[in-house]
GROMACS .gro file of C-alpha atoms in nm:
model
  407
    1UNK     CA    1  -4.172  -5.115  -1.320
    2UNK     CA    2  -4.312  -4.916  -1.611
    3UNK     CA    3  -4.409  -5.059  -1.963
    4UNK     CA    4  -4.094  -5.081  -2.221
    5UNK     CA    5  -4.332  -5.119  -2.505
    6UNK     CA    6  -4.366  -4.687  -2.630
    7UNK     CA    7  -4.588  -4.587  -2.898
    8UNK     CA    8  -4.364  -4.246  -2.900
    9UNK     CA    9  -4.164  -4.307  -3.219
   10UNK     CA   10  -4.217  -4.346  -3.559
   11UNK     CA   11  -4.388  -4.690  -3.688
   12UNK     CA   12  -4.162  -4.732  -3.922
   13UNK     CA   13  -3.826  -4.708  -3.681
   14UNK     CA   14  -3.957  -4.942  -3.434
   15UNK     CA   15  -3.958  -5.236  -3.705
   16UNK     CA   16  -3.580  -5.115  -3.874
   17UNK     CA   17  -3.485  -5.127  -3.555
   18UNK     CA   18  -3.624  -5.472  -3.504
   19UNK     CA   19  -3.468  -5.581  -3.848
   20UNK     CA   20  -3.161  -5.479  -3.686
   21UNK     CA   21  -3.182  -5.683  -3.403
   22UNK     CA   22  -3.212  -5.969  -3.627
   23UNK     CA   23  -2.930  -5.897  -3.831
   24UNK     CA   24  -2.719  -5.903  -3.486
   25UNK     CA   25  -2.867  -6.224  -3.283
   26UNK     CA   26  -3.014  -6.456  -3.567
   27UNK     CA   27  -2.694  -6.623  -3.629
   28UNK     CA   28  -2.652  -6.711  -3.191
   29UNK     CA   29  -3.012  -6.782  -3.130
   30UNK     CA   30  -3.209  -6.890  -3.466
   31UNK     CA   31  -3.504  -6.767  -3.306
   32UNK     CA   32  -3.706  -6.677  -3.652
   33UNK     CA   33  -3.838  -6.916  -3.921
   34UNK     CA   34  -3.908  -6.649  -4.147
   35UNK     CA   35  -3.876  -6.260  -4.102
   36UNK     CA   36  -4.086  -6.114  -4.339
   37UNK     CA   37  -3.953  -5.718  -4.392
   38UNK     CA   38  -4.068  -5.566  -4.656
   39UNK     CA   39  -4.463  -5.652  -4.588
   40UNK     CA   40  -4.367  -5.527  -4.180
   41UNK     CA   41  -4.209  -5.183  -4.350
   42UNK     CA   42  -4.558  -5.175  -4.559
   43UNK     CA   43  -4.751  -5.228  -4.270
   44UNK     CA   44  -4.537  -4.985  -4.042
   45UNK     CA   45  -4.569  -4.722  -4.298
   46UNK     CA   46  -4.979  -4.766  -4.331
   47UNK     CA   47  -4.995  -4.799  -3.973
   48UNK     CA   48  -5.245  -4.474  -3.810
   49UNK     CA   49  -5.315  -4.502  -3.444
   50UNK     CA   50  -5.400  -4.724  -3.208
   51UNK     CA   51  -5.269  -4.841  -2.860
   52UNK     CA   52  -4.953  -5.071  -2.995
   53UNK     CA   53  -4.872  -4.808  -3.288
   54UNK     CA   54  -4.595  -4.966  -3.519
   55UNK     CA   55  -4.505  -5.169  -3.256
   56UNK     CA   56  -4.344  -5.526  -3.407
   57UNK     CA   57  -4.361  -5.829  -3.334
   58UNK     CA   58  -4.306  -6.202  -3.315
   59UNK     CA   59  -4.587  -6.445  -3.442
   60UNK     CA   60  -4.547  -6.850  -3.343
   61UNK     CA   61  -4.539  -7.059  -3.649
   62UNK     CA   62  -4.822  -7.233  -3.480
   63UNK     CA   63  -5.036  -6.910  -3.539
   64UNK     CA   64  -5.138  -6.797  -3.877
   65UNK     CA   65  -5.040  -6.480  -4.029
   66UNK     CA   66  -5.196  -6.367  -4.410
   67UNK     CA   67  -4.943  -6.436  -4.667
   68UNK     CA   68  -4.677  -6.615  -4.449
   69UNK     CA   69  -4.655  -7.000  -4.436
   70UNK     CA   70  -4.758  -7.238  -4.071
   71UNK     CA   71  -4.522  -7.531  -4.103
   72UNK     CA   72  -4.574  -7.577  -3.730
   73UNK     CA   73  -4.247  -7.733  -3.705
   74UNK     CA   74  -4.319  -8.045  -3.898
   75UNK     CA   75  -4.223  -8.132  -4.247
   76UNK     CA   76  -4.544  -8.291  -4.302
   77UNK     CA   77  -4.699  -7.835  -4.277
   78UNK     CA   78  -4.412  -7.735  -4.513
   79UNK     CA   79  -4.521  -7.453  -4.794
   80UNK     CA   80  -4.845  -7.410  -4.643
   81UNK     CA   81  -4.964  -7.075  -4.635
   82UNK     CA   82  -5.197  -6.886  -4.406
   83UNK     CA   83  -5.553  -6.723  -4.609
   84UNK     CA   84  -5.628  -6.532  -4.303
   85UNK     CA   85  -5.496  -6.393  -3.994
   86UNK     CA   86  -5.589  -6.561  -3.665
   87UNK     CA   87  -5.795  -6.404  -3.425
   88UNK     CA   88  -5.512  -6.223  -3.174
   89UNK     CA   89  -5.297  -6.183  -3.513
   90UNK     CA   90  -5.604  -5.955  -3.611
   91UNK     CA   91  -5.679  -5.813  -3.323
   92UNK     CA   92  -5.306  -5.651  -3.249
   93UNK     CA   93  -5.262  -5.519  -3.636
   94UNK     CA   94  -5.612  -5.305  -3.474
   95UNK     CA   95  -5.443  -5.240  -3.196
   96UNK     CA   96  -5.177  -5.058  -3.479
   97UNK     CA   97  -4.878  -5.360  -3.388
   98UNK     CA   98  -4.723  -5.507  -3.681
   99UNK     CA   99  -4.593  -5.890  -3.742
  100UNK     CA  100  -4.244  -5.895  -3.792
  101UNK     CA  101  -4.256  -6.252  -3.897
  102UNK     CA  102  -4.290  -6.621  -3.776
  103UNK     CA  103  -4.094  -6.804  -3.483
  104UNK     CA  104  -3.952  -7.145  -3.436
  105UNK     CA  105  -4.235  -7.371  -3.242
  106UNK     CA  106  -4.125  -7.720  -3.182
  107UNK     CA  107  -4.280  -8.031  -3.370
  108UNK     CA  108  -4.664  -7.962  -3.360
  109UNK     CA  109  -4.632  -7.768  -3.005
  110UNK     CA  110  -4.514  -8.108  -2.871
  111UNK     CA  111  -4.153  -8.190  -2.732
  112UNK     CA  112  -3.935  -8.207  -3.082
  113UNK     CA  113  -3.712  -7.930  -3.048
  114UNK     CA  114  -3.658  -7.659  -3.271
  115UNK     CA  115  -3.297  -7.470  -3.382
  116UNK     CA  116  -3.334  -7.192  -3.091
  117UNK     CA  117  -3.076  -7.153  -2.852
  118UNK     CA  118  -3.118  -6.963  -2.462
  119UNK     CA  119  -3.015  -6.603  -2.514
  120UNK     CA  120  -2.843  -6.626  -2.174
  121UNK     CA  121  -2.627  -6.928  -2.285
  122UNK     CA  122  -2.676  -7.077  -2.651
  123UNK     CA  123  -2.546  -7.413  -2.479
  124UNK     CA  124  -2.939  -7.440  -2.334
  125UNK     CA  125  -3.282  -7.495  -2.407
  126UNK     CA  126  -3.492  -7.163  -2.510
  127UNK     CA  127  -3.796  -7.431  -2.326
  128UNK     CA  128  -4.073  -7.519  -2.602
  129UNK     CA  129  -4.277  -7.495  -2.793
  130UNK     CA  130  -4.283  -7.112  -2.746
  131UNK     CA  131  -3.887  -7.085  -2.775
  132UNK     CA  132  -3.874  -6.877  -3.064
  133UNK     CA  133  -4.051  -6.630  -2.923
  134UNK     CA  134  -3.910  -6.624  -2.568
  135UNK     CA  135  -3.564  -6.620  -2.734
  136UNK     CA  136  -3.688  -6.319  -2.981
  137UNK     CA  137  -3.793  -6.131  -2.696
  138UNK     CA  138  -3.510  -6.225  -2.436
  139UNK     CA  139  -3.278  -6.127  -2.701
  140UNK     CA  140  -3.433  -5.773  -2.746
  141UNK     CA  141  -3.540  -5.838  -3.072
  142UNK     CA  142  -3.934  -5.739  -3.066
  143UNK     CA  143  -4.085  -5.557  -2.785
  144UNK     CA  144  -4.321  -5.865  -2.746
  145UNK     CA  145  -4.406  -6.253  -2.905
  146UNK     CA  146  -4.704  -6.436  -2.970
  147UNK     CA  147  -4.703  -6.815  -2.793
  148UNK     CA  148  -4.932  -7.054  -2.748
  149UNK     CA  149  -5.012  -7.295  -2.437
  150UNK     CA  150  -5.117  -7.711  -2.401
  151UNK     CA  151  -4.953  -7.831  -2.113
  152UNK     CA  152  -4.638  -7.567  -2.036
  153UNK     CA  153  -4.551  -7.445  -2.379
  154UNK     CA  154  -4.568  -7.060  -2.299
  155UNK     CA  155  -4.461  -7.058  -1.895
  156UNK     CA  156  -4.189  -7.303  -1.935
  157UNK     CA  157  -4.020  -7.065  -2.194
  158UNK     CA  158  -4.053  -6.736  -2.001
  159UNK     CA  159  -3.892  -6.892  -1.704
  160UNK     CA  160  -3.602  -7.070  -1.910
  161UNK     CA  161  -3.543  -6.742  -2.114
  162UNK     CA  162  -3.632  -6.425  -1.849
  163UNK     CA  163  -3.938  -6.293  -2.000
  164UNK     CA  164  -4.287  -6.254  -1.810
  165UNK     CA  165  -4.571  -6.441  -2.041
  166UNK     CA  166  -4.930  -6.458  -2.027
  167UNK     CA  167  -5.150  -6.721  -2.057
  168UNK     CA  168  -5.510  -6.606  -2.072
  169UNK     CA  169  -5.805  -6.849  -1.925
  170UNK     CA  170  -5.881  -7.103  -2.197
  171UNK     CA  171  -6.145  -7.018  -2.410
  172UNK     CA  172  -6.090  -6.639  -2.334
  173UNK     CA  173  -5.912  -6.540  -2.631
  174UNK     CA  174  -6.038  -6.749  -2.961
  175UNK     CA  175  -5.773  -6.999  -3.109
  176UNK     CA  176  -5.921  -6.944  -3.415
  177UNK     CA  177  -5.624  -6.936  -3.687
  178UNK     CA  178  -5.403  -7.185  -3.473
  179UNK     CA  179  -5.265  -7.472  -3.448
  180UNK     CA  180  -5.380  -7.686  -3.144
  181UNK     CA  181  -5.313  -7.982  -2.980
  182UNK     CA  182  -5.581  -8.050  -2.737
  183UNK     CA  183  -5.905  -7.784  -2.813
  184UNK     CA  184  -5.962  -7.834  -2.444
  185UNK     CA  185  -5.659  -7.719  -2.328
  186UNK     CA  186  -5.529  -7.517  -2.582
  187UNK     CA  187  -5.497  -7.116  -2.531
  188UNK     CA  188  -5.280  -6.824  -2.699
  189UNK     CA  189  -5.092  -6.568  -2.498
  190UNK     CA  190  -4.805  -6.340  -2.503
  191UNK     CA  191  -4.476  -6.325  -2.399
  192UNK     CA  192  -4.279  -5.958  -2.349
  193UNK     CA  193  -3.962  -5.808  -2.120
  194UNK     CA  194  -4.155  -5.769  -1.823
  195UNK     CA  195  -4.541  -5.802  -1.630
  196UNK     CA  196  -4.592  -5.429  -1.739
  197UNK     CA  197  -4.514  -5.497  -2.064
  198UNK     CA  198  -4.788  -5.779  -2.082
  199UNK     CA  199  -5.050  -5.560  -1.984
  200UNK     CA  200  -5.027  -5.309  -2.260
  201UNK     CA  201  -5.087  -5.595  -2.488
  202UNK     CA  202  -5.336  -5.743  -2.292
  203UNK     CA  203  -5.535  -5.387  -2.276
  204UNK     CA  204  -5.481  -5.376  -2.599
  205UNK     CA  205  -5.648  -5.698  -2.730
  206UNK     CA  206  -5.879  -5.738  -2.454
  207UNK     CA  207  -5.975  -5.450  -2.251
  208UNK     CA  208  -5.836  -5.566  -1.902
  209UNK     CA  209  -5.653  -5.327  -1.665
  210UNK     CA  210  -5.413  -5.460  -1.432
  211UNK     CA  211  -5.501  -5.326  -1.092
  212UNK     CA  212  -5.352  -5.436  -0.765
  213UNK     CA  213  -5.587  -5.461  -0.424
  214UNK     CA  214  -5.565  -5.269  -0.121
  215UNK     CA  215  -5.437  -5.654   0.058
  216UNK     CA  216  -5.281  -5.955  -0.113
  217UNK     CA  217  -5.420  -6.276  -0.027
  218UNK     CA  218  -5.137  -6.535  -0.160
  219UNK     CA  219  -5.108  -6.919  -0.178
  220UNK     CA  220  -4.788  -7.040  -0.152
  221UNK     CA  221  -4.740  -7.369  -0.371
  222UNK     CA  222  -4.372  -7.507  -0.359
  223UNK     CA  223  -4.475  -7.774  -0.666
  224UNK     CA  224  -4.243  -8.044  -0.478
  225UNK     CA  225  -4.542  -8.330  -0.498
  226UNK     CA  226  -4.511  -8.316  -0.874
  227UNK     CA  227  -4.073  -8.302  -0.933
  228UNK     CA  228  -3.755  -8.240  -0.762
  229UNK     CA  229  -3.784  -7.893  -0.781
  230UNK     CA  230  -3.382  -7.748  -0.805
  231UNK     CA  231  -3.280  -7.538  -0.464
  232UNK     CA  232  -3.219  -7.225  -0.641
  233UNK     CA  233  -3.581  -7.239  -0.774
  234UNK     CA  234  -3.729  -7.312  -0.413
  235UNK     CA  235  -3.495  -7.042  -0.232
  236UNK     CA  236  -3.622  -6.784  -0.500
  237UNK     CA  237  -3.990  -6.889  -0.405
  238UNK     CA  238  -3.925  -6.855  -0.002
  239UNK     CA  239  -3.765  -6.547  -0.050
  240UNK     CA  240  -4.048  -6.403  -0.264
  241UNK     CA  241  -4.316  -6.519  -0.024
  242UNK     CA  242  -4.107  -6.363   0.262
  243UNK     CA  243  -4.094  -6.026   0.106
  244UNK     CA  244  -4.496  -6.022   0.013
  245UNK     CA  245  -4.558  -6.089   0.359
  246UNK     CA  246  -4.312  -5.820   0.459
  247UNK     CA  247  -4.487  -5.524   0.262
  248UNK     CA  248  -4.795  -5.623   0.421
  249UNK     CA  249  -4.933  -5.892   0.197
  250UNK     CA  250  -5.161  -6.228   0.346
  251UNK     CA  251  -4.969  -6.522   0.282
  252UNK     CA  252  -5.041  -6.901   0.314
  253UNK     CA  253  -4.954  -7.271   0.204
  254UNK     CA  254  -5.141  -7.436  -0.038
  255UNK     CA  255  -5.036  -7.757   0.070
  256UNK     CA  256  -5.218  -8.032  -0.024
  257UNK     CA  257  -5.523  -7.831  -0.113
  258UNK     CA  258  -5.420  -7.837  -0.518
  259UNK     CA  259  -5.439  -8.224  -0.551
  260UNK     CA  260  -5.198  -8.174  -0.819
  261UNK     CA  261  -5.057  -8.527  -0.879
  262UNK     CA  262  -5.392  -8.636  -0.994
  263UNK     CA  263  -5.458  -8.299  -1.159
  264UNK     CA  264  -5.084  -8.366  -1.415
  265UNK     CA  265  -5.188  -8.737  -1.489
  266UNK     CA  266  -5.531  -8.633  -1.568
  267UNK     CA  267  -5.393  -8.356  -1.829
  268UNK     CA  268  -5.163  -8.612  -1.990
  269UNK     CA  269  -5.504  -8.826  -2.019
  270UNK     CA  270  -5.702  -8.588  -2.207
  271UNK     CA  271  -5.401  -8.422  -2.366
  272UNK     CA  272  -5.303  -8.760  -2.565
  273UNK     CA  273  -5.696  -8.859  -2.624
  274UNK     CA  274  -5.742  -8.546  -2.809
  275UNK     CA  275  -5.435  -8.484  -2.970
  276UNK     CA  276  -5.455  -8.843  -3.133
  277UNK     CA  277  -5.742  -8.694  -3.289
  278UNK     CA  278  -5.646  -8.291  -3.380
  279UNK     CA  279  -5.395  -8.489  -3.558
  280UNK     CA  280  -5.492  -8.821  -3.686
  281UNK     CA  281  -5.411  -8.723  -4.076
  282UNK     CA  282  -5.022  -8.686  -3.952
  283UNK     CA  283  -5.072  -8.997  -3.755
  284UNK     CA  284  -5.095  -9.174  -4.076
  285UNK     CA  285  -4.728  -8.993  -4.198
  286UNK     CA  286  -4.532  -9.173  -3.908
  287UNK     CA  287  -4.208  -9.171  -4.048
  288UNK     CA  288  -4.223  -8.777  -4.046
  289UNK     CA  289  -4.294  -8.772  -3.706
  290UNK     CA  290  -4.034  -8.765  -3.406
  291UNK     CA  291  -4.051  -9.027  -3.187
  292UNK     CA  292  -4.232  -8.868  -2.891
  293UNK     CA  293  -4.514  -8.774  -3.069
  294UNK     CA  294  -4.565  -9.076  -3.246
  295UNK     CA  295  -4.550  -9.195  -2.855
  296UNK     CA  296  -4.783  -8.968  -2.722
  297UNK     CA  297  -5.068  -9.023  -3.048
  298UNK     CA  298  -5.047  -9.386  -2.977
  299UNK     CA  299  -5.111  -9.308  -2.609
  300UNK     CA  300  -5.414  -9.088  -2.686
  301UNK     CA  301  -5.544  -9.355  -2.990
  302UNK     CA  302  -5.545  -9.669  -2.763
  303UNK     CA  303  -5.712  -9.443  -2.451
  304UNK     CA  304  -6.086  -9.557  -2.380
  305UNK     CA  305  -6.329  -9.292  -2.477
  306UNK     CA  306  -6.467  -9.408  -2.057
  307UNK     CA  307  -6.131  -9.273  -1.979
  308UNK     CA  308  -6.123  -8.979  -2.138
  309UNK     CA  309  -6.482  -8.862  -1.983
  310UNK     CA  310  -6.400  -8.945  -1.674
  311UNK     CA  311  -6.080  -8.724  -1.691
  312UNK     CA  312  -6.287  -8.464  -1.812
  313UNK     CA  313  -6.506  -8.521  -1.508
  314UNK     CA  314  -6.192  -8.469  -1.266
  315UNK     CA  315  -6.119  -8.171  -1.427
  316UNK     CA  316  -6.446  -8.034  -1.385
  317UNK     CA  317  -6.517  -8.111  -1.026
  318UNK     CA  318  -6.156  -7.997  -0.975
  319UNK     CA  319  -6.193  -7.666  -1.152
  320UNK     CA  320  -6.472  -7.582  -0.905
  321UNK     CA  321  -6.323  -7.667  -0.647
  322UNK     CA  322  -6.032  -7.432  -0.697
  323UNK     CA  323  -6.237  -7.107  -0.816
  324UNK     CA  324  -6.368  -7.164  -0.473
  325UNK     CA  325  -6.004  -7.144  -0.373
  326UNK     CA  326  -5.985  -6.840  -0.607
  327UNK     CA  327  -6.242  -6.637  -0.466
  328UNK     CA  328  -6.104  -6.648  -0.086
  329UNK     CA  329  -5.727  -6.583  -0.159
  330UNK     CA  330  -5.597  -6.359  -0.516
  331UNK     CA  331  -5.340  -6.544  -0.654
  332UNK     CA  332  -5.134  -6.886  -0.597
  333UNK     CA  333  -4.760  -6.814  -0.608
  334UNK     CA  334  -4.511  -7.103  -0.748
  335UNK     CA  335  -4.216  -7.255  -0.971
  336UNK     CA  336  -4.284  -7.149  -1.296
  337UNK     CA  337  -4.057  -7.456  -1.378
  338UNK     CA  338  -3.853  -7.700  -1.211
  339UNK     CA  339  -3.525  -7.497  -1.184
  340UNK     CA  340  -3.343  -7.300  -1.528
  341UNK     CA  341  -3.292  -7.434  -1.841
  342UNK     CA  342  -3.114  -7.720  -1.833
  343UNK     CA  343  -2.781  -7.771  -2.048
  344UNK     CA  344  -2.816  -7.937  -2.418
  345UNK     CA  345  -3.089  -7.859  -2.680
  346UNK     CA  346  -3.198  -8.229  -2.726
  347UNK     CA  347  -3.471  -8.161  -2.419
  348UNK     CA  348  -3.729  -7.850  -2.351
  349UNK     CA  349  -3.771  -7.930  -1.997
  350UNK     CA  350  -4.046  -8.078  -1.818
  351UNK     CA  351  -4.406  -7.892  -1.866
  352UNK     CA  352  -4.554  -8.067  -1.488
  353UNK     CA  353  -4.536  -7.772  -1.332
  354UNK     CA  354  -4.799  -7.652  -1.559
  355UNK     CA  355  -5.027  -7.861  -1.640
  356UNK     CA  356  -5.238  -7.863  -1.333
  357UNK     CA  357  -5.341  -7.549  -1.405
  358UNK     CA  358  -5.381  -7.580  -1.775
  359UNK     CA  359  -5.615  -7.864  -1.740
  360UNK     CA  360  -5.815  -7.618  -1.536
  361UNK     CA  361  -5.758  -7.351  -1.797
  362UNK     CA  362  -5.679  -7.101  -1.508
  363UNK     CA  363  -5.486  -6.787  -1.604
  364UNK     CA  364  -5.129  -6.794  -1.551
  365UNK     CA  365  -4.844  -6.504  -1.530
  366UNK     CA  366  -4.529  -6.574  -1.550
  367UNK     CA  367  -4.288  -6.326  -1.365
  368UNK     CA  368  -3.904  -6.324  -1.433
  369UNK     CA  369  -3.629  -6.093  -1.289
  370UNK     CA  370  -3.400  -6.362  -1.061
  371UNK     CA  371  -3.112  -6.569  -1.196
  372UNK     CA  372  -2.932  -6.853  -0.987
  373UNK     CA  373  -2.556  -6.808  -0.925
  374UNK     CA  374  -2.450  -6.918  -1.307
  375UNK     CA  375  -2.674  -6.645  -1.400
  376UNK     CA  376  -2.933  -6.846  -1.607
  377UNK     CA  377  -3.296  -6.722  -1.545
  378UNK     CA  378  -3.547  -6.856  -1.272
  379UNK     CA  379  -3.917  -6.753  -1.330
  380UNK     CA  380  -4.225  -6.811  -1.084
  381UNK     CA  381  -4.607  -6.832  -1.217
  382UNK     CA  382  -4.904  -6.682  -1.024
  383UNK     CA  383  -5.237  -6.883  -1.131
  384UNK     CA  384  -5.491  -6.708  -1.089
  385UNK     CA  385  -5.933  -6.673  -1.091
  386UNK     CA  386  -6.007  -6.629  -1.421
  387UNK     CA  387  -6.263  -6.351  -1.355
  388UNK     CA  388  -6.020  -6.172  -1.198
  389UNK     CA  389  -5.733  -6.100  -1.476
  390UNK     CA  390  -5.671  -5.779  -1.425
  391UNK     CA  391  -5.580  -5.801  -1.055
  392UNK     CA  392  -5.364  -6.103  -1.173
  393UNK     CA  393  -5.142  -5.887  -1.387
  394UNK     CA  394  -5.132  -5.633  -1.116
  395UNK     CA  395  -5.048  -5.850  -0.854
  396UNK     CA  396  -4.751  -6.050  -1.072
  397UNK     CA  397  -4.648  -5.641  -1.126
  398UNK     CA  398  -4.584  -5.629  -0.770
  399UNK     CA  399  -4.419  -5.954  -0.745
  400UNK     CA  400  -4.151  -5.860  -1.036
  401UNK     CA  401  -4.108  -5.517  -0.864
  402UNK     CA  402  -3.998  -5.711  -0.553
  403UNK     CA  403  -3.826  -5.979  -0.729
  404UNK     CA  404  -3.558  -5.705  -0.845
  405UNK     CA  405  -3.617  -5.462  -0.588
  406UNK     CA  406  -3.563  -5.674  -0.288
  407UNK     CA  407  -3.522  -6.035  -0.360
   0.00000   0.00000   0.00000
């Protein structure tokens, strides 16, 4: 499946046609917190060369962008405005793409919803905290979105909304210029239409190619130890792992070779210890705060510091354990969330399915292209070595291709 994101137009008609787009979704999906169109006509206008010429797109309002405020979703961040751009902000205006503006994030990346509705029903969750920009991009609106990652703040989106996203390994891409939770398992990434799509930006920012190996070697990882994982989800993964295996690709059960009961709990530990502490000036603003992140900065405040090293310590030995993992088979294959987005916009979803792999800051593709029979989206996620990004991307390229190929 070839890239949808073209360079073969003028800069300036890719963002009217993006300010179009607005015009028609905005009022169904409230995906935007501010669209900012006269500085992305400027910027379109100035824009030269590069790889993502006067392409547009959609910025988190976790992620800082000159001139424009980062309310992060909280009251408490209101008016605040950005001095610089952060580090992937300034990397894609090199790359010759252009902000279009900010997107909803929920309460401090945490589980406080947002006003963004699914653009394949506005009756369910976009996910969070990335829902403004899955919804931007599921809706057509931008040709790609900037999100960010904790626990399953990028992946959970993708899958609830159709999109592919990318979460680089952490530490790869600097968070400099965001908004963070947990510095150990923060990480930016990207969300776009499809897996090819993704690796124009990724080129773009970092260099990789996505390349795909003369034989697959896949894990098969059905997440069922960690939630009730829906049948449409689980008959989507079968069939995928079937048709891998039938054009010629290695496949295998991870079984219980992830330990990833004890990986989730362990995220949640360190997650809460350090968030209790990225923000312990809003902790002393309560009454601003929803209720489950007051519960989950109390959680991290009254956790040991003995607690919080030995978590790290699990993570560690379990990181190592996996890259081992990593270097014998490519990719594990799995639910990129429990089923699709559930009905109601009170709830995100459940992140569990994530944050195994976040906790090992592991890089992570989401791949979309299935729906289940009410025609809401089903994604899967393909974790993979994080030395070996490129053949991640290609590999989850494959995958989509035989998602809506032969799936």
């Amino acid at each position: 499946m070839s890239s949808l994101i073209s360079v073969d137009h003028a800069p300036s008609d890719a963002v009217s046609r993006a300010l179009r787009k607005v015009q028609e979704t905005e009022a169904t999906i409230h995906a935007w917190t501010l669209v900012d169109a006269q500085s992305a006509r400027t910027a379109a206008e100035r824009v030269v060369d590069g790889p993502l010429r006067g392409v547009p797109f959609g910025v988190k309002d976790l992620i800082d962008v000159a001139g424009l405020p980062t309310e992060c979703g909280s009251s408490l961040r209101r008016g605040r405005i950005a001095q610089t751009d952060a580090w992937l902000v300034d990397r894609l205006r090199g790359a010759g793409a252009v902000p279009l503006g900010k997107t909803v994030t929920t309460e401090f990346g945490y589980f406080h919803p947002g006003p963004t509705r699914n653009p394949h029903n506005p009756a369910h969750t976009p996910g969070g905290s990335s829902s403004g920009s899955a919804a931007a991009v599921a809706a057509g609106v931008v040709p790609f979105a900037l999100g960010s990652q904790t626990a399953g703040s990028l992946t959970r989106p993708a899958s609830f909304c159709g999109v592919a996203g990318y979460v680089p390994p952490v530490g790869a891409w600097f968070t400099r210029g965001i908004s963070g939770l947990s510095p150990s398992l923060d990480a930016p990434g990207v969300l776009a239409p499809g897996v090819a799509d993704l690796a124009v930006v990724v080129k773009a920012v970092d260099g990789t190619t996505a390349g795909v190996p003369e034989s697959i070697r896949v894990l098969v990882w059905p997440g069922t130890e960690l939630a009730d994982i829906e049948p449409a989800m689980l008959d989507l993964l079968n069939r995928t792992g079937q048709a891998l295996a039938s054009a010629g690709a290695q496949t295998d059960d991870l079984g219980g070779q992830g330990h990833t009961p004890e990986l989730a709990d362990t995220h949640a530990t360190v997650m809460a210890y350090e968030a209790a502490r990225s923000l312990a000036a809003e902790a002393e603003h309560p009454q601003a705060l929803s209720k489950p992140l007051r519960a989950l900065l109390e959680r991290g405040r009254t956790t040991p510091d003995a607690d919080y090293r030995a978590a790290l310590g699990t993570a560690r030995t379990a990181r190592e354990r996996i890259l081992d993992l990593l270097t014998r088979v490519d990719v594990i294959l799995g639910p990129a969330a429990i089923g699709p987005a559930p009905r109601g916009l009170e709830r995100t979803g459940d992140p569990v399915l994530s944050r195994p792999w976040q906790l090992l800051g592991l890089p992570v593709v989401t791949v979309p292209g299935h729906r289940d029979p009410q025609g809401m989206p089903l994604g899967l996620q393909l974790i993979g070595h994080p030395e070996q990004v490129g053949r991640l991307l290609g590999i989850a390229e494959h995958v989509e291709n035989l998602i809506r190929g032969a799936v």
